[in-house]
Amino acid sequence: MIPVILAGGKGERFWPVSRRQRPKQFLSLDGSGNSLLQATAERLLDTAGGWDNLWVVTSLALAEGTRKQLPQLPEANLLAEPEGRDTAAAVAWTAQEIARRYGDLAIVGFFPADHWIGDVAMFNHTLQAASELASQQEAIVTLGVKPTHPATGYGYIEQGDEAGVFGGLSAYKVSRFAEKPDRNKAIEFLATGRYSWNSGMFVFRAGVVLQQLKIHAPEIINPLAEKGVAAYGEIPKKSIDYAVMEKTDRAFVLPVAFGWDDLGDWNALERLHQPSGQNVELAHHMSLDTTGAIVYATDPDELIVTIGLEDVVVVRDGRVTLVVKKDRTQDIKQIVKSLQDHPKFSSES
């Protein structure tokens, strides 16, 4: 398999630590010392068979930072998009370039740079099963994560007819992709036993996804086929889910359980670190009657003191301090947008 890491995201909901030149994928959030991007590359190396077959697609603005994060990555395997056009363009351009180098039969996998994986051995076994399915059928395989709770922050995949067993794992035709549900709908999904979380990880033959792009998203693949990366300015901004996965009849799902989190915002640290005490403390934190807090500081010498707080996130980075209720972390993106237009504090966005 040729693994491709999608590393162009901004990670705005991890502001103020995640910034334009230091996005979420460059951060270490699990205490290992490795960034999310480095951890993703490390767990994909066995599948790739080494650095020569590992690819990364990112933005032009983050290309130099990516090189510093992954100095072993061959320069030819780093694709830098001149502007962000969502995941459909990234998948289309990269699949096109991989097909040119390796041929249409090459098995390609796409993996976001900001995921946490608990059981790496099971993850790698799942990739082998997905590769087996993709090599035997004209399949676009998505990895569906078996839900552990009625999450409302993920999209869901409903499985249809069983399509066989690959590497000991049952695969299914995709019945439909469902948008992020409310809690009642999520509970309903779990009760059926037919739904998985949409992890955003895909495996397919390069030629298969290019064919499906020609059928369902010609406005994306045709300009790229004609002009290459120079076509980015005329490509519409669409996700691969919307452009292809929700329309194709070649979508399959492998429902698996390897411990997964997409680390979407600061609340993910609570799931990642599973605190034994009352708070998640990734800083020097002195508290009085504070419970359910997530406290983070980039400077290990700084002290954060809280009194009488409950269910909040407190983050200190340089000149910026963020204090937000846990249930309002989605609104951080609004603050970042406002800062970009502020004459005094735009550099902090």
PDB file of C-alpha atoms in Angstrom, residues 18-209:
ATOM      1  CA  SER A  18      -2.632  25.629  17.051  1.00  0.00           C
ATOM      2  CA  ARG A  19      -1.750  28.601  14.821  1.00  0.00           C
ATOM      3  CA  ARG A  20      -1.374  29.248  11.090  1.00  0.00           C
ATOM      4  CA  GLN A  21       2.294  28.198  11.030  1.00  0.00           C
ATOM      5  CA  ARG A  22       1.951  25.680  13.882  1.00  0.00           C
ATOM      6  CA  PRO A  23      -1.258  23.751  13.170  1.00  0.00           C
ATOM      7  CA  LYS A  24      -2.655  20.917  15.245  1.00  0.00           C
ATOM      8  CA  GLN A  25      -0.784  18.186  13.349  1.00  0.00           C
ATOM      9  CA  PHE A  26       2.537  19.736  14.416  1.00  0.00           C
ATOM     10  CA  LEU A  27       1.597  19.527  18.112  1.00  0.00           C
ATOM     11  CA  SER A  28       2.293  16.802  20.649  1.00  0.00           C
ATOM     12  CA  LEU A  29      -0.915  16.166  22.584  1.00  0.00           C
ATOM     13  CA  ASP A  30      -0.440  12.636  23.894  1.00  0.00           C
ATOM     14  CA  GLY A  31       2.622  13.232  26.068  1.00  0.00           C
ATOM     15  CA  SER A  32       4.899  11.115  23.813  1.00  0.00           C
ATOM     16  CA  GLY A  33       6.971  14.028  22.541  1.00  0.00           C
ATOM     17  CA  ASN A  34       6.038  13.178  18.937  1.00  0.00           C
ATOM     18  CA  SER A  35       3.682  15.438  17.039  1.00  0.00           C
ATOM     19  CA  LEU A  36       0.435  14.039  15.671  1.00  0.00           C
ATOM     20  CA  LEU A  37       1.962  14.119  12.174  1.00  0.00           C
ATOM     21  CA  GLN A  38       5.092  12.262  13.313  1.00  0.00           C
ATOM     22  CA  ALA A  39       3.010   9.651  15.152  1.00  0.00           C
ATOM     23  CA  THR A  40       0.849   9.117  12.057  1.00  0.00           C
ATOM     24  CA  ALA A  41       3.910   8.658   9.836  1.00  0.00           C
ATOM     25  CA  GLU A  42       5.523   6.286  12.309  1.00  0.00           C
ATOM     26  CA  ARG A  43       2.551   3.921  12.482  1.00  0.00           C
ATOM     27  CA  LEU A  44       2.211   3.874   8.665  1.00  0.00           C
ATOM     28  CA  LEU A  45       5.853   3.061   7.920  1.00  0.00           C
ATOM     29  CA  ASP A  46       5.449  -0.726   8.152  1.00  0.00           C
ATOM     30  CA  THR A  47       2.484  -0.627   5.791  1.00  0.00           C
ATOM     31  CA  ALA A  48       4.437   1.595   3.393  1.00  0.00           C
ATOM     32  CA  GLY A  49       7.545  -0.564   3.574  1.00  0.00           C
ATOM     33  CA  GLY A  50       9.657   2.473   4.432  1.00  0.00           C
ATOM     34  CA  TRP A  51       9.862   6.193   3.727  1.00  0.00           C
ATOM     35  CA  ASP A  52      10.155   5.815  -0.057  1.00  0.00           C
ATOM     36  CA  ASN A  53       6.493   4.812  -0.342  1.00  0.00           C
ATOM     37  CA  LEU A  54       5.010   7.197   2.234  1.00  0.00           C
ATOM     38  CA  TRP A  55       3.388  10.374   0.877  1.00  0.00           C
ATOM     39  CA  VAL A  56       2.102  13.567   2.482  1.00  0.00           C
ATOM     40  CA  VAL A  57      -0.211  16.179   0.999  1.00  0.00           C
ATOM     41  CA  THR A  58      -0.306  19.539   2.780  1.00  0.00           C
ATOM     42  CA  SER A  59      -0.634  23.226   2.017  1.00  0.00           C
ATOM     43  CA  LEU A  60       2.094  25.346   0.471  1.00  0.00           C
ATOM     44  CA  ALA A  61       2.211  27.413   3.669  1.00  0.00           C
ATOM     45  CA  LEU A  62       2.907  24.290   5.767  1.00  0.00           C
ATOM     46  CA  ALA A  63       5.292  22.517   3.402  1.00  0.00           C
ATOM     47  CA  GLU A  64       8.491  23.746   5.066  1.00  0.00           C
ATOM     48  CA  GLY A  65       7.181  22.879   8.514  1.00  0.00           C
ATOM     49  CA  THR A  66       6.250  19.416   7.256  1.00  0.00           C
ATOM     50  CA  ARG A  67       9.772  18.906   5.917  1.00  0.00           C
ATOM     51  CA  LYS A  68      11.189  19.775   9.332  1.00  0.00           C
ATOM     52  CA  GLN A  69       8.739  17.435  11.049  1.00  0.00           C
ATOM     53  CA  LEU A  70       9.519  14.550   8.649  1.00  0.00           C
ATOM     54  CA  PRO A  71      13.100  15.006   7.409  1.00  0.00           C
ATOM     55  CA  GLN A  72      13.239  11.401   6.122  1.00  0.00           C
ATOM     56  CA  LEU A  73      10.341  11.957   3.711  1.00  0.00           C
ATOM     57  CA  PRO A  74      11.520  12.093   0.069  1.00  0.00           C
ATOM     58  CA  GLU A  75      10.933  15.530  -1.439  1.00  0.00           C
ATOM     59  CA  ALA A  76       9.067  13.981  -4.392  1.00  0.00           C
ATOM     60  CA  ASN A  77       6.558  12.430  -1.959  1.00  0.00           C
ATOM     61  CA  LEU A  78       5.488  15.780  -0.501  1.00  0.00           C
ATOM     62  CA  LEU A  79       2.663  17.469  -2.407  1.00  0.00           C
ATOM     63  CA  ALA A  80       1.963  21.103  -1.481  1.00  0.00           C
ATOM     64  CA  GLU A  81      -1.422  22.498  -2.454  1.00  0.00           C
ATOM     65  CA  PRO A  82      -1.324  26.190  -3.418  1.00  0.00           C
ATOM     66  CA  GLU A  83      -4.683  26.704  -1.687  1.00  0.00           C
ATOM     67  CA  GLY A  84      -7.021  24.560   0.348  1.00  0.00           C
ATOM     68  CA  ARG A  85      -9.841  23.043  -1.717  1.00  0.00           C
ATOM     69  CA  ASP A  86     -10.977  20.412   0.824  1.00  0.00           C
ATOM     70  CA  THR A  87     -10.273  16.685   0.662  1.00  0.00           C
ATOM     71  CA  ALA A  88     -11.671  15.843  -2.792  1.00  0.00           C
ATOM     72  CA  ALA A  89      -8.994  17.899  -4.538  1.00  0.00           C
ATOM     73  CA  ALA A  90      -6.264  16.512  -2.273  1.00  0.00           C
ATOM     74  CA  VAL A  91      -7.335  12.923  -2.951  1.00  0.00           C
ATOM     75  CA  ALA A  92      -7.724  13.513  -6.690  1.00  0.00           C
ATOM     76  CA  TRP A  93      -4.360  15.202  -7.184  1.00  0.00           C
ATOM     77  CA  THR A  94      -2.457  12.693  -5.066  1.00  0.00           C
ATOM     78  CA  ALA A  95      -4.146   9.641  -6.621  1.00  0.00           C
ATOM     79  CA  GLN A  96      -3.310  11.039 -10.060  1.00  0.00           C
ATOM     80  CA  GLU A  97       0.363  11.498  -9.168  1.00  0.00           C
ATOM     81  CA  ILE A  98       0.598   8.046  -7.550  1.00  0.00           C
ATOM     82  CA  ALA A  99      -1.008   6.419 -10.615  1.00  0.00           C
ATOM     83  CA  ARG A 100       1.597   8.097 -12.824  1.00  0.00           C
ATOM     84  CA  ARG A 101       4.449   6.705 -10.720  1.00  0.00           C
ATOM     85  CA  TYR A 102       3.128   3.281  -9.698  1.00  0.00           C
ATOM     86  CA  GLY A 103       0.272   2.559 -12.120  1.00  0.00           C
ATOM     87  CA  ASP A 104      -3.512   2.375 -11.788  1.00  0.00           C
ATOM     88  CA  LEU A 105      -3.378  -0.882  -9.798  1.00  0.00           C
ATOM     89  CA  ALA A 106      -1.452   0.670  -6.921  1.00  0.00           C
ATOM     90  CA  ILE A 107      -3.307   0.357  -3.604  1.00  0.00           C
ATOM     91  CA  VAL A 108      -3.525   3.779  -1.949  1.00  0.00           C
ATOM     92  CA  GLY A 109      -4.656   4.672   1.556  1.00  0.00           C
ATOM     93  CA  PHE A 110      -5.559   8.150   2.822  1.00  0.00           C
ATOM     94  CA  PHE A 111      -5.135   8.981   6.511  1.00  0.00           C
ATOM     95  CA  PRO A 112      -5.715  12.288   8.340  1.00  0.00           C
ATOM     96  CA  ALA A 113      -2.679  13.489  10.267  1.00  0.00           C
ATOM     97  CA  ASP A 114      -4.553  14.273  13.474  1.00  0.00           C
ATOM     98  CA  HIS A 115      -5.924  10.887  14.534  1.00  0.00           C
ATOM     99  CA  TRP A 116      -5.061   8.927  17.650  1.00  0.00           C
ATOM    100  CA  ILE A 117      -4.918   5.133  17.308  1.00  0.00           C
ATOM    101  CA  GLY A 118      -4.909   2.959  20.416  1.00  0.00           C
ATOM    102  CA  ASP A 119      -4.090  -0.529  19.064  1.00  0.00           C
ATOM    103  CA  VAL A 120      -1.538  -0.064  16.288  1.00  0.00           C
ATOM    104  CA  ALA A 121      -1.216  -3.815  15.636  1.00  0.00           C
ATOM    105  CA  MET A 122      -4.964  -4.084  15.019  1.00  0.00           C
ATOM    106  CA  PHE A 123      -4.843  -0.931  12.904  1.00  0.00           C
ATOM    107  CA  ASN A 124      -2.145  -2.444  10.670  1.00  0.00           C
ATOM    108  CA  HIS A 125      -4.090  -5.705  10.410  1.00  0.00           C
ATOM    109  CA  THR A 126      -7.139  -3.703   9.325  1.00  0.00           C
ATOM    110  CA  LEU A 127      -5.094  -2.003   6.597  1.00  0.00           C
ATOM    111  CA  GLN A 128      -4.025  -5.410   5.301  1.00  0.00           C
ATOM    112  CA  ALA A 129      -7.674  -6.505   5.162  1.00  0.00           C
ATOM    113  CA  ALA A 130      -8.687  -3.289   3.396  1.00  0.00           C
ATOM    114  CA  SER A 131      -5.856  -3.746   0.882  1.00  0.00           C
ATOM    115  CA  GLU A 132      -7.009  -7.296   0.203  1.00  0.00           C
ATOM    116  CA  LEU A 133     -10.561  -6.117  -0.481  1.00  0.00           C
ATOM    117  CA  ALA A 134      -9.405  -3.217  -2.677  1.00  0.00           C
ATOM    118  CA  SER A 135      -7.104  -5.471  -4.719  1.00  0.00           C
ATOM    119  CA  GLN A 136      -9.810  -8.089  -5.345  1.00  0.00           C
ATOM    120  CA  GLN A 137     -12.720  -5.782  -6.151  1.00  0.00           C
ATOM    121  CA  GLU A 138     -13.237  -2.312  -7.595  1.00  0.00           C
ATOM    122  CA  ALA A 139     -13.864  -1.076  -4.087  1.00  0.00           C
ATOM    123  CA  ILE A 140     -13.375   2.198  -2.264  1.00  0.00           C
ATOM    124  CA  VAL A 141     -12.972   0.916   1.281  1.00  0.00           C
ATOM    125  CA  THR A 142     -13.673   3.183   4.211  1.00  0.00           C
ATOM    126  CA  LEU A 143     -12.637   2.233   7.733  1.00  0.00           C
ATOM    127  CA  GLY A 144     -15.672   2.425   9.975  1.00  0.00           C
ATOM    128  CA  VAL A 145     -15.016   2.587  13.702  1.00  0.00           C
ATOM    129  CA  LYS A 146     -17.412   0.589  15.840  1.00  0.00           C
ATOM    130  CA  PRO A 147     -19.111   3.157  18.107  1.00  0.00           C
ATOM    131  CA  THR A 148     -18.516   3.006  21.840  1.00  0.00           C
ATOM    132  CA  HIS A 149     -21.072   5.713  22.703  1.00  0.00           C
ATOM    133  CA  PRO A 150     -23.729   7.817  20.927  1.00  0.00           C
ATOM    134  CA  ALA A 151     -21.312  10.482  19.679  1.00  0.00           C
ATOM    135  CA  THR A 152     -22.805  13.529  17.975  1.00  0.00           C
ATOM    136  CA  GLY A 153     -19.528  14.903  16.606  1.00  0.00           C
ATOM    137  CA  TYR A 154     -18.919  12.203  13.977  1.00  0.00           C
ATOM    138  CA  GLY A 155     -20.613  11.241  10.740  1.00  0.00           C
ATOM    139  CA  TYR A 156     -21.937   7.686  10.573  1.00  0.00           C
ATOM    140  CA  ILE A 157     -21.892   4.908   7.953  1.00  0.00           C
ATOM    141  CA  GLU A 158     -24.732   2.427   7.620  1.00  0.00           C
ATOM    142  CA  GLN A 159     -23.648  -1.010   6.464  1.00  0.00           C
ATOM    143  CA  GLY A 160     -25.654  -2.885   3.842  1.00  0.00           C
ATOM    144  CA  ASP A 161     -25.150  -6.396   2.489  1.00  0.00           C
ATOM    145  CA  GLU A 162     -22.114  -8.374   3.603  1.00  0.00           C
ATOM    146  CA  ALA A 163     -19.423  -8.447   0.909  1.00  0.00           C
ATOM    147  CA  GLY A 164     -17.150 -11.131   2.320  1.00  0.00           C
ATOM    148  CA  VAL A 165     -14.477 -11.684   4.929  1.00  0.00           C
ATOM    149  CA  PHE A 166     -11.012 -10.240   4.446  1.00  0.00           C
ATOM    150  CA  GLY A 167      -8.225 -10.875   6.911  1.00  0.00           C
ATOM    151  CA  GLY A 168     -10.808 -12.233   9.320  1.00  0.00           C
ATOM    152  CA  LEU A 169     -12.836  -8.997   9.152  1.00  0.00           C
ATOM    153  CA  SER A 170     -16.323  -8.769   7.658  1.00  0.00           C
ATOM    154  CA  ALA A 171     -16.782  -6.143   4.973  1.00  0.00           C
ATOM    155  CA  TYR A 172     -20.089  -4.647   3.873  1.00  0.00           C
ATOM    156  CA  LYS A 173     -21.421  -2.588   1.031  1.00  0.00           C
ATOM    157  CA  VAL A 174     -22.179   0.931   2.240  1.00  0.00           C
ATOM    158  CA  SER A 175     -25.907   1.548   2.496  1.00  0.00           C
ATOM    159  CA  ARG A 176     -25.567   5.263   3.200  1.00  0.00           C
ATOM    160  CA  PHE A 177     -23.484   7.974   4.831  1.00  0.00           C
ATOM    161  CA  ALA A 178     -25.286   9.879   7.597  1.00  0.00           C
ATOM    162  CA  GLU A 179     -24.435  13.398   8.753  1.00  0.00           C
ATOM    163  CA  LYS A 180     -23.551  14.155  12.368  1.00  0.00           C
ATOM    164  CA  PRO A 181     -26.726  13.253  14.297  1.00  0.00           C
ATOM    165  CA  ASP A 182     -28.299  14.677  17.422  1.00  0.00           C
ATOM    166  CA  ARG A 183     -28.068  12.535  20.539  1.00  0.00           C
ATOM    167  CA  ASN A 184     -31.426  10.789  20.073  1.00  0.00           C
ATOM    168  CA  LYS A 185     -30.588   9.842  16.502  1.00  0.00           C
ATOM    169  CA  ALA A 186     -27.117   8.645  17.572  1.00  0.00           C
ATOM    170  CA  ILE A 187     -28.719   6.394  20.206  1.00  0.00           C
ATOM    171  CA  GLU A 188     -31.031   5.065  17.515  1.00  0.00           C
ATOM    172  CA  PHE A 189     -28.059   4.350  15.222  1.00  0.00           C
ATOM    173  CA  LEU A 190     -26.234   2.377  17.920  1.00  0.00           C
ATOM    174  CA  ALA A 191     -29.315   0.316  18.741  1.00  0.00           C
ATOM    175  CA  THR A 192     -29.439  -1.077  15.189  1.00  0.00           C
ATOM    176  CA  GLY A 193     -25.878  -2.437  15.299  1.00  0.00           C
ATOM    177  CA  ARG A 194     -25.466  -1.444  11.648  1.00  0.00           C
ATOM    178  CA  TYR A 195     -23.676   1.883  12.010  1.00  0.00           C
ATOM    179  CA  SER A 196     -20.014   2.827  12.290  1.00  0.00           C
ATOM    180  CA  TRP A 197     -18.319   6.150  12.853  1.00  0.00           C
ATOM    181  CA  ASN A 198     -16.913   7.615   9.653  1.00  0.00           C
ATOM    182  CA  SER A 199     -13.179   7.780  10.362  1.00  0.00           C
ATOM    183  CA  GLY A 200     -12.260   9.599   7.139  1.00  0.00           C
ATOM    184  CA  MET A 201      -9.729   6.870   6.261  1.00  0.00           C
ATOM    185  CA  PHE A 202      -9.991   5.290   2.801  1.00  0.00           C
ATOM    186  CA  VAL A 203      -8.230   2.523   0.846  1.00  0.00           C
ATOM    187  CA  PHE A 204      -8.605   1.875  -2.902  1.00  0.00           C
ATOM    188  CA  ARG A 205      -6.807   1.225  -6.166  1.00  0.00           C
ATOM    189  CA  ALA A 206      -5.607   4.500  -7.666  1.00  0.00           C
ATOM    190  CA  GLY A 207      -7.358   3.770 -10.955  1.00  0.00           C
ATOM    191  CA  VAL A 208     -10.679   3.008  -9.238  1.00  0.00           C
ATOM    192  CA  VAL A 209     -10.914   6.315  -7.397  1.00  0.00           C
TER     193      VAL A 209
END
